[in-house]
Amino acid sequence: MEQQFSSQILPPILSEGSDRDLGIESTLQELPLYNFGVEISCTGTEVAEYFEKYPLLPGAILLDQGKFIGMISRRRLLEFLIRPHGQELFFTEPLSVLYSYARTGILLLPDSTPILSAMQIALRRSPELLAEPVIVKTAPDTYRLLDIQELGIASWQIRGIETQVRYERSQAQMIQNDKMASLGRLVDGVAHEILDPVGFIWGNLTYVSNYSQGLLKLIQAYDKELPLASTEIIDIKEDIEFDFLEQDLSKALKSIRTGAERLKKLVTSLQNFCHIDELYPKPADLHACINSILLLINSRIKGEIEIVKHYGNLPPVYCFVGQLSQVLMNILSQAVDALLDEAVRQQFNPNTNHKPKIEITTEVISQSATKPDAPDSRWVSIRIADNGPGIPPALQQQIIESFSVEKRADKETSLAVSYQIITARHGGKFNLNSQFGIGTEFEILLPLV
C-alpha cells in the first residue's frame, strides 16, 4: 500500500552545492545541504515515514509556526522509537513532546564558515554528538542541514589538496633556494672578476696621478729655462690644447677615482646581498647592510625620493646577513614602489606638493620600557617608514593573514617570507603599522645576545 505523507510537511530538497572544485578556502555553502523543515505539531510517525523514504536524510529542522526552534536527527528519533514502549509513547504524540525528551546541543554555523574550520568545530563536540548533523544558516530565518559525513569527506579532500599544495610549495621553494644559491655564487664570481680590474685601476691611479704631476712640473721647468720655444713645440701645444689639458688632467683623474670608488662599493654591496649564509649567525654591521641595499636601489630613488637616516649607536648584531639583506630589500622595494606610484598620480593633480620620503631609524631599545611586566631584554630596532598612500585595511588584513602558518600554504608573499626570516630564523619580531592616506612603517626587532 502506498504511503500517505502529511500535507503539513514538504518533501526534503537537497541542494547540489557548488559546481567548482573544492579548495582550501571553500565554505559550507559549496556543500550539498538538506532543506527539510517540520512543524512540531506533526507526529513522530509522520517524520519517521519520511526518514524511511529518504534514507540519506540526516534529520529534520523543527519549526514552530514557521520559526526555527531546533533540530532532531534521524539517529536521535530512531533511538527513542526503538526504546521499550517508545512507539506507544511517541509515535502518535506531536514532535514537541518527543523534542522535550530528545533535545540536545546543536551546532549552528553560517554558510560562510570555511569547511576546515567547521570540521574542527564539529570535532570539538562531546563524543555523543559527533554523529549529529550540522545546522547551516544560509539566510535570515533560513536553515539547512549538513550531513556530518559529507562534511568529513569534504574536509579530507581539502586536507589532501592542502598537503599537495604544501608539498608543491616546498618543492618550488627548494628549487628556488637552489637557483638563488647558484645565482648568488654566479654573482659573487662575477663581482670578484669586476673587483680585480677595479683594483688594478684603483691601485694605479695614485701612480698615474703622481706621474702626470711630475711631467707637468717638468714641462713647466722647460718653459722657464727655454722661454722661446720652437715653432714645432708651439704647434704641438696648440694641437693638444695644453693649457686646458693642464687644468683638466687633475679633474679627470679625480673623476676616475670617484667612479672606481663607486663601482667598488656597488660590487661589494652586490656581494653582500648575494651572500650565502652559513649554519650559524655572525656579527654584522646593520648600518653597512642598510647602506648597501640603498646603494643597490639608488638608481630608482635618485632625484625622486628623499632618504632620511636616523642612525643610533648599534653594536654588532648576530644575524644571517644574507637573509637580513633580503628582508631589507623587500621592505625598501615595497616602499619605493608605493612612493613612485603615488608620485605618478600626483603629476596629474597640480594641487598636491608632496615630497616622497623614506625615514630609516635605528636604535637599541629595552623591552621593559615598552612592557613593564615583561622581563628586561634589549633589542635592536630598525624602523622603515614612508609617507606614501598607506595600505588599505583589507590589504593589511591579507598581509597579516599571510604571516600565519595556515595561510602561508595558500599564498606566500615577499613580506610573508620576511616575517618568517625575522621571527623563525632570528627570533625577532616583525611589525606592520599603516594608516591609509598617511603612510606605512615596518619595524624589525632583533634580540641582542
Coordinates of C-alpha atoms in Angstrom, one line a residue:
M1 CA 0.0 0.0 0.0
E2 CA 1.4 3.4 -1.0
Q3 CA 2.5 5.6 2.0
Q4 CA 0.4 8.7 2.7
F5 CA 2.5 11.7 3.9
S6 CA 1.3 14.7 5.9
S7 CA 0.4 17.7 3.8
Q8 CA 2.0 19.8 6.6
I9 CA 5.5 18.5 5.7
L10 CA 7.1 19.4 2.4
P11 CA 9.4 16.8 0.8
P12 CA 13.1 17.3 1.6
I13 CA 15.1 19.2 -1.0
L14 CA 18.9 18.6 -1.4
S15 CA 20.9 21.4 -2.8
E16 CA 23.7 20.3 -5.2
G17 CA 26.3 22.7 -3.8
S18 CA 28.9 24.5 -5.9
D19 CA 29.9 23.2 -9.4
R20 CA 33.6 24.2 -8.9
D21 CA 36.1 22.0 -7.2
L22 CA 36.7 22.4 -3.5
G23 CA 39.7 24.5 -2.5
I24 CA 41.4 25.5 0.8
E25 CA 39.1 28.5 1.2
S26 CA 35.9 26.6 0.3
T27 CA 32.9 27.3 2.6
L28 CA 29.8 25.3 3.7
Q29 CA 27.6 26.9 1.1
E30 CA 29.6 24.8 -1.5
L31 CA 28.4 21.6 0.0
P32 CA 25.1 19.7 -0.5
L33 CA 22.6 20.9 2.1
Y34 CA 19.2 19.4 3.0
N35 CA 16.1 21.6 3.2
F36 CA 13.6 19.7 5.4
G37 CA 11.5 21.7 7.9
V38 CA 8.9 20.1 10.0
E39 CA 6.3 21.8 12.3
I40 CA 6.4 20.5 15.9
S41 CA 2.7 19.8 15.7
C42 CA 3.4 16.8 13.4
T43 CA 3.8 13.4 14.9
G44 CA 6.9 11.2 15.2
T45 CA 5.2 8.7 12.9
E46 CA 5.0 11.2 10.1
V47 CA 8.6 12.2 10.4
A48 CA 9.7 8.5 10.6
E49 CA 7.9 7.7 7.4
Y50 CA 9.9 10.5 5.6
F51 CA 13.1 9.1 7.1
E52 CA 12.1 5.7 5.7
K53 CA 11.5 7.0 2.2
Y54 CA 14.7 9.2 2.2
P55 CA 17.4 7.1 3.8
L56 CA 20.1 9.7 3.3
L57 CA 18.2 12.4 5.1
P58 CA 20.2 13.2 8.3
G59 CA 17.4 14.8 10.3
A60 CA 14.7 17.4 10.4
I61 CA 14.7 21.1 11.2
L62 CA 11.9 21.8 13.8
L63 CA 9.7 24.8 13.3
D64 CA 7.1 26.4 15.4
Q65 CA 4.7 28.2 13.1
G66 CA 7.5 28.6 10.6
K67 CA 10.0 29.9 13.2
F68 CA 13.2 27.8 13.8
I69 CA 13.4 26.3 17.2
G70 CA 15.9 23.4 16.8
M71 CA 16.7 20.1 15.1
I72 CA 16.2 16.4 15.7
S73 CA 18.4 13.9 13.9
R74 CA 17.4 10.7 12.3
R75 CA 19.6 8.8 14.8
R76 CA 18.1 10.6 17.8
L77 CA 14.5 10.0 16.7
L78 CA 15.0 6.3 16.0
E79 CA 16.8 5.8 19.3
F80 CA 13.6 7.0 21.1
L81 CA 11.2 5.0 18.9
I82 CA 13.1 1.7 19.5
R83 CA 13.1 2.1 23.2
P84 CA 10.7 -0.1 25.3
H85 CA 7.2 1.4 24.9
G86 CA 8.8 4.1 22.7
Q87 CA 6.4 3.7 19.9
E88 CA 3.4 3.7 22.3
L89 CA 4.7 6.9 24.0
F90 CA 5.9 9.0 21.0
F91 CA 4.5 7.6 17.7
T92 CA 1.2 9.4 18.0
E93 CA 2.4 12.4 20.0
P94 CA 3.4 15.7 18.4
L95 CA 7.1 16.3 17.9
S96 CA 7.1 18.9 20.7
V97 CA 6.7 16.1 23.2
L98 CA 9.4 14.0 21.7
Y99 CA 11.7 17.0 21.4
S100 CA 11.3 17.8 25.1
Y101 CA 13.0 14.5 25.8
A102 CA 15.4 14.2 22.8
R103 CA 16.7 17.8 22.9
T104 CA 20.5 18.0 22.7
G105 CA 23.0 20.7 21.9
I106 CA 23.1 21.7 18.3
L107 CA 25.9 23.1 16.1
L108 CA 24.7 26.2 14.2
L109 CA 27.1 27.7 11.7
P110 CA 26.7 30.4 9.0
D111 CA 27.2 29.2 5.4
S112 CA 30.3 31.4 5.0
T113 CA 32.2 29.2 7.5
P114 CA 35.3 27.6 5.9
I115 CA 34.9 23.8 5.6
L116 CA 38.1 23.1 7.5
S117 CA 37.1 25.4 10.4
A118 CA 33.6 23.8 10.5
M119 CA 35.2 20.4 10.8
Q120 CA 37.5 21.5 13.6
I121 CA 34.5 22.9 15.5
A122 CA 32.4 19.8 14.9
L123 CA 35.2 17.5 16.2
R124 CA 35.3 19.6 19.5
R125 CA 31.8 18.5 20.4
S126 CA 31.2 15.8 23.1
P127 CA 31.5 12.2 21.8
E128 CA 27.7 11.5 21.9
L129 CA 27.2 14.5 19.5
L130 CA 29.9 13.7 16.9
A131 CA 27.5 12.0 14.6
E132 CA 24.9 14.7 14.8
P133 CA 24.3 16.8 11.6
V134 CA 25.3 20.5 11.4
I135 CA 22.7 23.3 11.0
V136 CA 23.8 25.8 8.4
K137 CA 22.2 29.3 8.3
T138 CA 22.1 30.3 4.7
A139 CA 20.0 33.5 5.1
P140 CA 18.0 35.3 7.8
D141 CA 15.4 32.8 9.1
T142 CA 16.6 30.2 6.6
Y143 CA 18.3 27.0 7.9
R144 CA 19.6 23.9 6.2
L145 CA 21.0 20.5 7.3
L146 CA 24.5 19.3 6.6
D147 CA 25.3 15.6 7.0
I148 CA 28.4 15.2 9.1
Q149 CA 29.7 12.5 6.7
E150 CA 29.5 15.0 3.8
L151 CA 31.5 17.5 5.9
G152 CA 34.1 14.9 6.8
I153 CA 34.6 13.8 3.2
A154 CA 34.9 17.4 2.0
S155 CA 37.4 18.1 4.8
W156 CA 39.6 15.2 3.9
Q157 CA 39.5 16.2 0.3
I158 CA 40.7 19.7 1.2
R159 CA 43.3 18.3 3.6
G160 CA 44.7 16.3 0.7
I161 CA 44.7 19.4 -1.5
E162 CA 46.4 21.4 1.2
T163 CA 49.0 18.7 1.7
Q164 CA 49.6 18.7 -2.1
V165 CA 49.9 22.5 -2.2
R166 CA 52.3 22.4 0.8
Y167 CA 54.4 19.7 -1.0
E168 CA 54.4 21.6 -4.3
R169 CA 55.3 24.8 -2.5
S170 CA 58.1 23.2 -0.6
Q171 CA 59.5 21.6 -3.8
A172 CA 59.2 25.0 -5.5
Q173 CA 60.9 26.6 -2.5
M174 CA 63.7 24.1 -2.6
I175 CA 64.2 24.7 -6.4
Q176 CA 64.1 28.5 -5.8
N177 CA 66.6 28.2 -2.9
D178 CA 68.9 26.2 -5.1
K179 CA 68.5 28.7 -8.0
M180 CA 69.2 31.6 -5.7
A181 CA 72.2 29.8 -4.2
S182 CA 73.5 29.2 -7.7
L183 CA 72.7 32.8 -8.7
G184 CA 74.5 34.0 -5.6
R185 CA 77.6 32.0 -6.4
L186 CA 77.5 33.3 -10.0
V187 CA 77.0 36.9 -9.0
D188 CA 79.7 36.6 -6.4
G189 CA 82.1 35.2 -9.1
V190 CA 81.2 38.0 -11.5
A191 CA 81.6 40.6 -8.8
H192 CA 85.0 39.2 -7.9
E193 CA 86.0 39.4 -11.6
I194 CA 84.9 43.0 -11.7
L195 CA 86.7 43.9 -8.5
D196 CA 90.0 42.6 -9.9
P197 CA 90.3 45.2 -12.7
V198 CA 88.8 47.8 -10.4
G199 CA 91.6 47.0 -8.0
F200 CA 94.1 47.5 -10.8
I201 CA 92.6 50.9 -11.7
W202 CA 92.4 51.9 -8.1
G203 CA 95.9 50.8 -7.3
N204 CA 97.5 52.5 -10.3
L205 CA 95.5 55.8 -10.0
T206 CA 97.9 57.1 -7.3
Y207 CA 100.9 56.4 -9.6
V208 CA 99.3 57.9 -12.7
S209 CA 98.4 61.0 -10.7
N210 CA 102.0 61.3 -9.4
Y211 CA 103.4 60.6 -12.9
S212 CA 101.2 63.2 -14.5
Q213 CA 102.0 65.9 -11.9
G214 CA 105.7 65.1 -12.4
L215 CA 105.5 65.5 -16.1
L216 CA 103.6 68.8 -15.8
K217 CA 106.4 70.1 -13.4
L218 CA 109.0 69.0 -16.0
I219 CA 107.2 70.9 -18.8
Q220 CA 106.9 74.0 -16.5
A221 CA 110.7 73.8 -15.9
Y222 CA 111.4 73.5 -19.6
D223 CA 109.2 76.6 -20.2
K224 CA 111.2 78.6 -17.6
E225 CA 114.6 77.5 -19.0
L226 CA 113.6 77.8 -22.6
P227 CA 111.0 80.7 -22.8
L228 CA 111.4 80.9 -26.6
A229 CA 110.1 77.6 -27.7
S230 CA 110.4 76.5 -31.3
T231 CA 107.5 76.7 -33.8
E232 CA 107.1 72.9 -33.7
I233 CA 106.6 72.8 -29.9
I234 CA 104.1 75.7 -30.0
D235 CA 102.1 73.9 -32.7
I236 CA 102.0 70.7 -30.6
K237 CA 100.8 72.6 -27.6
E238 CA 98.1 74.3 -29.6
D239 CA 97.1 71.0 -31.2
I240 CA 96.7 69.1 -27.8
E241 CA 95.2 72.2 -26.1
F242 CA 98.0 72.1 -23.5
D243 CA 96.6 74.9 -21.3
F244 CA 93.2 73.1 -21.0
L245 CA 94.9 69.8 -20.5
E246 CA 97.0 71.1 -17.7
Q247 CA 93.9 72.3 -15.8
D248 CA 91.6 69.4 -16.7
L249 CA 94.0 66.4 -16.1
S250 CA 93.7 66.5 -12.3
K251 CA 89.9 66.8 -12.6
A252 CA 89.8 63.8 -15.0
L253 CA 91.9 61.7 -12.6
K254 CA 89.7 62.7 -9.7
S255 CA 86.6 61.6 -11.7
I256 CA 88.2 58.3 -12.5
R257 CA 89.0 57.8 -8.8
T258 CA 85.4 58.7 -7.8
G259 CA 83.9 56.3 -10.4
A260 CA 86.2 53.4 -9.4
E261 CA 85.3 54.0 -5.8
R262 CA 81.5 53.9 -6.6
L263 CA 81.9 50.8 -8.7
K264 CA 83.9 49.1 -5.9
K265 CA 81.2 50.0 -3.3
L266 CA 78.4 48.8 -5.7
V267 CA 80.1 45.5 -6.4
T268 CA 80.8 45.0 -2.7
S269 CA 77.1 45.7 -1.9
L270 CA 76.1 43.2 -4.5
Q271 CA 78.4 40.6 -3.0
N272 CA 76.9 41.3 0.5
F273 CA 73.4 41.0 -0.8
C274 CA 74.1 37.7 -2.6
H275 CA 76.0 36.4 0.5
I276 CA 75.2 32.7 1.2
D277 CA 74.7 32.4 5.0
E278 CA 76.4 29.7 7.0
L279 CA 74.8 27.5 9.5
Y280 CA 75.3 29.9 12.4
P281 CA 74.7 33.7 12.6
K282 CA 77.7 36.0 12.6
P283 CA 78.1 39.6 13.9
A284 CA 77.3 42.2 11.3
D285 CA 77.2 46.0 11.0
L286 CA 73.5 46.7 10.3
H287 CA 74.2 50.3 9.1
A288 CA 76.6 49.0 6.5
C289 CA 73.9 46.4 5.5
I290 CA 71.2 49.1 5.1
N291 CA 73.6 51.4 3.2
S292 CA 74.4 48.5 0.8
I293 CA 70.8 48.0 0.0
L294 CA 70.2 51.7 -0.5
L295 CA 73.2 51.8 -2.9
L296 CA 71.7 48.9 -5.0
I297 CA 68.3 50.6 -5.4
N298 CA 69.8 54.1 -5.7
S299 CA 69.1 54.2 -9.5
R300 CA 65.3 54.0 -8.7
I301 CA 65.2 56.6 -5.9
K302 CA 67.7 59.1 -7.1
G303 CA 66.1 62.5 -7.5
E304 CA 62.6 61.1 -6.8
I305 CA 62.6 60.0 -3.1
E306 CA 64.3 61.6 -0.1
I307 CA 66.1 59.2 2.2
V308 CA 66.4 60.4 5.8
K309 CA 68.6 58.3 8.1
H310 CA 68.4 58.5 11.9
Y311 CA 71.1 56.0 12.9
G312 CA 71.7 55.3 16.5
N313 CA 74.7 53.6 18.2
L314 CA 74.3 50.0 17.4
P315 CA 76.6 47.2 18.4
P316 CA 77.4 44.3 16.0
V317 CA 74.3 42.1 15.8
Y318 CA 74.5 38.4 15.4
C319 CA 72.4 37.6 12.3
F320 CA 72.2 35.8 8.9
V321 CA 73.3 38.9 7.0
G322 CA 72.3 37.5 3.6
Q323 CA 68.7 36.8 4.7
L324 CA 68.5 40.1 6.6
S325 CA 69.6 41.9 3.4
Q326 CA 66.7 40.1 1.6
V327 CA 64.2 41.4 4.2
L328 CA 65.5 45.0 4.0
M329 CA 65.4 44.8 0.2
N330 CA 61.8 43.6 0.3
I331 CA 60.7 46.4 2.6
L332 CA 62.5 49.2 0.9
S333 CA 61.4 48.0 -2.6
Q334 CA 57.8 48.0 -1.4
A335 CA 58.2 51.5 0.0
V336 CA 59.8 52.7 -3.2
D337 CA 57.1 51.2 -5.4
A338 CA 54.3 52.8 -3.3
L339 CA 56.0 56.2 -3.4
L340 CA 56.8 56.2 -7.1
D341 CA 53.2 55.1 -7.9
E342 CA 51.9 58.0 -5.7
A343 CA 54.3 60.4 -7.4
V344 CA 52.9 59.4 -10.8
R345 CA 49.4 60.1 -9.5
Q346 CA 50.4 63.5 -8.1
Q347 CA 51.7 64.5 -11.6
F348 CA 48.1 64.6 -12.7
N349 CA 47.0 66.6 -9.6
P350 CA 48.6 70.1 -9.6
N351 CA 47.1 70.9 -6.2
T352 CA 49.4 68.5 -4.3
N353 CA 53.0 69.2 -3.4
H354 CA 54.1 66.1 -1.6
K355 CA 57.8 65.2 -1.5
P356 CA 58.2 61.4 -1.3
K357 CA 60.3 60.4 1.7
I358 CA 61.6 57.3 3.4
E359 CA 62.9 57.6 7.0
I360 CA 65.1 54.9 8.4
T361 CA 65.6 54.8 12.2
T362 CA 67.8 52.5 14.2
E363 CA 68.2 52.3 17.9
V364 CA 68.7 49.9 20.9
I365 CA 65.5 49.6 23.0
S366 CA 64.6 47.9 26.2
Q367 CA 61.7 45.5 26.3
S368 CA 60.9 46.5 29.9
A369 CA 60.5 50.1 28.7
T370 CA 57.6 49.2 26.4
K371 CA 56.1 46.4 28.6
P372 CA 56.7 47.0 32.3
D373 CA 55.6 43.5 33.2
A374 CA 58.0 41.8 30.8
P375 CA 61.5 40.7 31.8
D376 CA 64.2 43.1 30.9
S377 CA 65.7 42.4 27.4
R378 CA 67.5 44.5 24.8
W379 CA 66.5 44.7 21.2
V380 CA 67.8 46.4 18.1
S381 CA 65.0 48.3 16.4
I382 CA 65.0 49.1 12.6
R383 CA 62.1 51.2 11.5
I384 CA 61.5 52.0 7.9
A385 CA 58.7 54.5 7.4
D386 CA 57.4 56.2 4.2
N387 CA 54.9 59.0 3.7
G388 CA 53.1 57.2 0.9
P389 CA 49.4 56.4 0.5
G390 CA 49.4 53.7 3.1
I391 CA 47.9 50.2 2.9
P392 CA 44.1 49.8 2.8
P393 CA 42.7 47.9 5.8
A394 CA 41.5 44.9 3.7
L395 CA 45.0 44.5 2.2
Q396 CA 46.6 44.9 5.7
Q397 CA 44.4 42.0 6.9
Q398 CA 45.6 39.9 3.9
I399 CA 49.2 40.7 4.7
I400 CA 48.8 39.8 8.4
E401 CA 47.0 36.6 7.5
S402 CA 49.8 35.6 5.1
F403 CA 52.1 35.7 8.2
S404 CA 50.2 32.7 9.8
V405 CA 51.2 29.1 9.2
E406 CA 47.8 28.2 7.9
K407 CA 47.6 30.9 5.3
R408 CA 51.2 30.6 4.2
A409 CA 50.5 27.3 2.4
D410 CA 47.9 29.1 0.2
K411 CA 49.7 32.3 -0.5
E412 CA 53.2 33.4 0.2
T413 CA 54.4 37.0 -0.4
S414 CA 57.8 38.7 0.0
L415 CA 56.5 40.2 3.3
A416 CA 55.5 36.7 4.5
V417 CA 59.0 35.5 3.7
S418 CA 60.4 38.5 5.5
Y419 CA 58.2 37.7 8.6
Q420 CA 59.4 34.1 8.6
I421 CA 63.1 35.1 8.3
I422 CA 62.9 37.6 11.2
T423 CA 60.7 35.5 13.5
A424 CA 61.8 31.9 12.8
R425 CA 65.4 32.4 11.8
H426 CA 66.4 35.3 14.1
G427 CA 63.9 35.0 17.0
G428 CA 62.9 38.6 16.4
K429 CA 59.6 40.5 15.7
F430 CA 58.2 41.9 12.5
N431 CA 55.6 44.6 13.0
L432 CA 53.4 46.4 10.4
N433 CA 51.8 49.8 11.1
S434 CA 50.0 51.6 8.3
Q435 CA 47.4 54.4 8.2
F436 CA 45.6 54.6 4.9
G437 CA 46.3 58.0 3.3
I438 CA 49.2 58.8 5.8
G439 CA 52.0 56.2 5.4
T440 CA 53.4 52.9 6.3
E441 CA 56.0 51.8 8.8
F442 CA 57.7 48.4 9.1
E443 CA 59.6 47.6 12.3
I444 CA 62.2 44.9 12.7
L445 CA 63.2 43.9 16.2
L446 CA 66.3 41.7 16.6
P447 CA 67.3 40.4 20.1
L448 CA 70.7 41.4 21.5
V449 CA 72.5 38.4 22.9

